Each structure stands twice: as structure tokens, then as C-alpha cells.
mmCIF file of N, CA and C in Angstrom:
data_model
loop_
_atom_site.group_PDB
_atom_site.id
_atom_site.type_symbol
_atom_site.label_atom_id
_atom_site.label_comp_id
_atom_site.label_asym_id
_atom_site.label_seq_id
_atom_site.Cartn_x
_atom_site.Cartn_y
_atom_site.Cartn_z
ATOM 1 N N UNK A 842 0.843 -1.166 0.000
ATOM 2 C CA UNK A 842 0.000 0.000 0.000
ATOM 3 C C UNK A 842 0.891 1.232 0.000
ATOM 4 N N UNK A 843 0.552 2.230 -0.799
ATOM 5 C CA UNK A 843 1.050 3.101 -1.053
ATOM 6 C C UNK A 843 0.612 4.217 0.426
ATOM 7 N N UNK A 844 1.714 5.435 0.586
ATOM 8 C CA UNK A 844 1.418 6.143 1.352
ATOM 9 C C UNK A 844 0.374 7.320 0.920
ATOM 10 N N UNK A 845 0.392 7.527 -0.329
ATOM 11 C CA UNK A 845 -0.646 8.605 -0.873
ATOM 12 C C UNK A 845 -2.119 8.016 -0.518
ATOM 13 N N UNK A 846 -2.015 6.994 -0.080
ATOM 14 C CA UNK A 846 -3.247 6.348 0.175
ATOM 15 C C UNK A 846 -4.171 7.190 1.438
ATOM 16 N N UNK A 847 -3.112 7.383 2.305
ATOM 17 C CA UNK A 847 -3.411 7.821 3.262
ATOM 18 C C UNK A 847 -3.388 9.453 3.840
ATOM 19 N N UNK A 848 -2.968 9.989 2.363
ATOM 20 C CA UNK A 848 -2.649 11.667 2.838
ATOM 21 C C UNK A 848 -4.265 12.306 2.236
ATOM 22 N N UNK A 849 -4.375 12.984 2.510
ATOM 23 C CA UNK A 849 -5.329 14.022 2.620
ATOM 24 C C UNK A 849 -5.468 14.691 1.443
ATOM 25 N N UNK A 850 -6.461 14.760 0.260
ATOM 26 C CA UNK A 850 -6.529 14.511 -0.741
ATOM 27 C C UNK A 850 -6.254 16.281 -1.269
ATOM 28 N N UNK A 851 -5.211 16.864 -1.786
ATOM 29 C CA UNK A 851 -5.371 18.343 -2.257
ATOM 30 C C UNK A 851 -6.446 18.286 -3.536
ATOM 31 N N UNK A 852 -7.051 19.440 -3.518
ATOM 32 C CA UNK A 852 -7.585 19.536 -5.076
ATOM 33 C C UNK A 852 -9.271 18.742 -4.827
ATOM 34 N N UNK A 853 -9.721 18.828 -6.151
ATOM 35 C CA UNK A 853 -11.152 17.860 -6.298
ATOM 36 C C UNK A 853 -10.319 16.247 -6.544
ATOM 37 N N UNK A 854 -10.959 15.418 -5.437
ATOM 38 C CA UNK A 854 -10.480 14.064 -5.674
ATOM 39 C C UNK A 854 -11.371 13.474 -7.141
ATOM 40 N N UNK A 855 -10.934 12.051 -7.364
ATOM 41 C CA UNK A 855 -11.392 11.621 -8.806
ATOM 42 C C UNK A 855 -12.541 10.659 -8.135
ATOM 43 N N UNK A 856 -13.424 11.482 -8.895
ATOM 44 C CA UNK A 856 -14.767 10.145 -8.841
ATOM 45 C C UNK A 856 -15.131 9.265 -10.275
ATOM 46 N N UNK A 857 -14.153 9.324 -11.000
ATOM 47 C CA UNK A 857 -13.962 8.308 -12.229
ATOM 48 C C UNK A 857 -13.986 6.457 -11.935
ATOM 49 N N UNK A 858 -14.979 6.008 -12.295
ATOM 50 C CA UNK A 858 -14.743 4.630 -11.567
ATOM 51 C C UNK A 858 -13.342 3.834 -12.344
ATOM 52 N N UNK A 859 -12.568 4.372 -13.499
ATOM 53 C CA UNK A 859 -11.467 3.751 -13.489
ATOM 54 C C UNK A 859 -10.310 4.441 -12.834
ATOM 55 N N UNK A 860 -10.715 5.238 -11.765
ATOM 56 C CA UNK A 860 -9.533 5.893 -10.811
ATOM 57 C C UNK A 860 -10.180 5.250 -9.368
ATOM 58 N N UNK A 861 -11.301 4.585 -8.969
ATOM 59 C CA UNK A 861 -11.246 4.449 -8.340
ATOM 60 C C UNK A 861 -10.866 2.379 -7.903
ATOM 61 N N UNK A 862 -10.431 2.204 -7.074
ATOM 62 C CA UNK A 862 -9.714 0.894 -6.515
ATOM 63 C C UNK A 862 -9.859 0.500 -5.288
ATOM 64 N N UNK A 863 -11.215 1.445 -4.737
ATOM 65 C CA UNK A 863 -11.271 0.960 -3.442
ATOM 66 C C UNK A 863 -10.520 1.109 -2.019
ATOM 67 N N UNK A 864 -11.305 1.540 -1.083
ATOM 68 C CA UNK A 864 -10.327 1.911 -0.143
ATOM 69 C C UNK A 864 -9.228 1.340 0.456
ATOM 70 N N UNK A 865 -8.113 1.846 1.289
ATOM 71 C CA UNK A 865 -7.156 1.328 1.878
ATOM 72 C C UNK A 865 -7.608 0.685 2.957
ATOM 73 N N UNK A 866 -6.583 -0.449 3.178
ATOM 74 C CA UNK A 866 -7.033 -1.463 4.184
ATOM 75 C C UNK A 866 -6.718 -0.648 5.765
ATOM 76 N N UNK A 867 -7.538 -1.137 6.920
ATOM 77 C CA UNK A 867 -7.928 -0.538 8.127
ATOM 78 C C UNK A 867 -6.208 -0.936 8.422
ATOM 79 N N UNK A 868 -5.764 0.454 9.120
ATOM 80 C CA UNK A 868 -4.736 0.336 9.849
ATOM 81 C C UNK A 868 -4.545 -0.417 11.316
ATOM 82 N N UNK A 869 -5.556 -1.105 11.673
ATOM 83 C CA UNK A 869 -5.639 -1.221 12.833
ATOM 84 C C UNK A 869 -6.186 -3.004 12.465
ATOM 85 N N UNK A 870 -5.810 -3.740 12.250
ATOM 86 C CA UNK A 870 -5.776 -5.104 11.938
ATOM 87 C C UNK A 870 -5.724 -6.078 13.360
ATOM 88 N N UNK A 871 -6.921 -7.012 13.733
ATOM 89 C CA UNK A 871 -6.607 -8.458 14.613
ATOM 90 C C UNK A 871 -5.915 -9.245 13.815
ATOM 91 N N UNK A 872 -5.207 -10.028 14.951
ATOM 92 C CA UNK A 872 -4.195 -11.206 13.706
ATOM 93 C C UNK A 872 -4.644 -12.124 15.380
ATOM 94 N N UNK A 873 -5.081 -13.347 14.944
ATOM 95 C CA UNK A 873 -5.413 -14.840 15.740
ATOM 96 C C UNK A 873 -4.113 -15.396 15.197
ATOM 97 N N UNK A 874 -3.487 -15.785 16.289
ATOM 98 C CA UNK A 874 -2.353 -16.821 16.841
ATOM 99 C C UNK A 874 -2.073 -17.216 17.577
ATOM 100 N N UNK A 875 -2.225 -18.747 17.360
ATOM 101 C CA UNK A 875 -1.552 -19.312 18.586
ATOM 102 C C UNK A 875 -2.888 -20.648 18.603
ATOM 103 N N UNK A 876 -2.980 -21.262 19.887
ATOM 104 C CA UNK A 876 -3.953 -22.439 20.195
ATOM 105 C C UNK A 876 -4.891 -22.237 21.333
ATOM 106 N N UNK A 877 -5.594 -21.838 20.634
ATOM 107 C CA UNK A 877 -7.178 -21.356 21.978
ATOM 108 C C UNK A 877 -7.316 -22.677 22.530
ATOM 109 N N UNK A 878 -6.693 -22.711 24.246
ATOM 110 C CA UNK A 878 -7.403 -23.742 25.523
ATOM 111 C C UNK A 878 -7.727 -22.744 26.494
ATOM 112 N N UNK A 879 -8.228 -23.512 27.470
ATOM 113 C CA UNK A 879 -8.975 -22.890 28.358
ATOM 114 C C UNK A 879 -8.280 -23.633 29.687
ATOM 115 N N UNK A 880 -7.285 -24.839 29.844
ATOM 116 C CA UNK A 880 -6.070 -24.898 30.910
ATOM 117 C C UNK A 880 -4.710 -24.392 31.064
ATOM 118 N N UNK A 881 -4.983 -22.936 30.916
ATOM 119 C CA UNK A 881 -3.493 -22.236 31.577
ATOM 120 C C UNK A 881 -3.402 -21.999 32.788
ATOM 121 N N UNK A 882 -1.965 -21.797 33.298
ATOM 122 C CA UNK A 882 -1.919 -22.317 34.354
ATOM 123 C C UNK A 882 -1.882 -20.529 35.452
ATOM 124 N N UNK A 883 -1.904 -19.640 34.600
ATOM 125 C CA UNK A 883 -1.905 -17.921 34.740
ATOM 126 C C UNK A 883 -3.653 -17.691 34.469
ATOM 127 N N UNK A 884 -3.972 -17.100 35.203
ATOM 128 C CA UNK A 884 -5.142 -15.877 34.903
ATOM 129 C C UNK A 884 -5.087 -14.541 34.933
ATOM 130 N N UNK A 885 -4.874 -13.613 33.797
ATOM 131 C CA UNK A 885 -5.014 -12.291 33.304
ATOM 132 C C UNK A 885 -6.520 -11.568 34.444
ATOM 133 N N UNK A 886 -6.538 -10.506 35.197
ATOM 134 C CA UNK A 886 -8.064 -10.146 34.901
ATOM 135 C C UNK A 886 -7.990 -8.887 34.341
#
């Protein structure tokens, strides 16, 4: 992903549907890893 993606658009942006590609992906992403059990031997509260 490009950084222009994310700057603040100067000018009239393009509402041409062959300029447009859809927005940039959420900066703020879950990632699941690891092996969900429920016998550890620590409790978080």
C-alpha cells in the first residue's frame, strides 16, 4: 500500500470509476495466533 493512500486529498479528488480501486485497508488489523485452551496455568483479569 502506497502512502498517498493515506494523505489528505489536495484539489477535487477523482470520482472516475477507473480511478477508483477501493479503499485502503484498516490500519488497525486483529491477527489470531496461537492455540485457543482454556487450561493455563496464569489468569489475566
Amino acid at each position: 500500500m502506497k502512502a498517498r493512500n493515506y494523505r489528505r486529498p489536495e484539489g477535487m479528488t477523482y470520482t472516475r470509476n477507473e480511478y477508483i480501486h477501493g479503499p485502503p485497508p484498516s490500519r488497525i488489523t486483529k491477527y489470531s495466533a496461537g492455540v485457543y485452551r482454556d487450561d493455563y496455568t496464569h489468569e489475566l483479569l
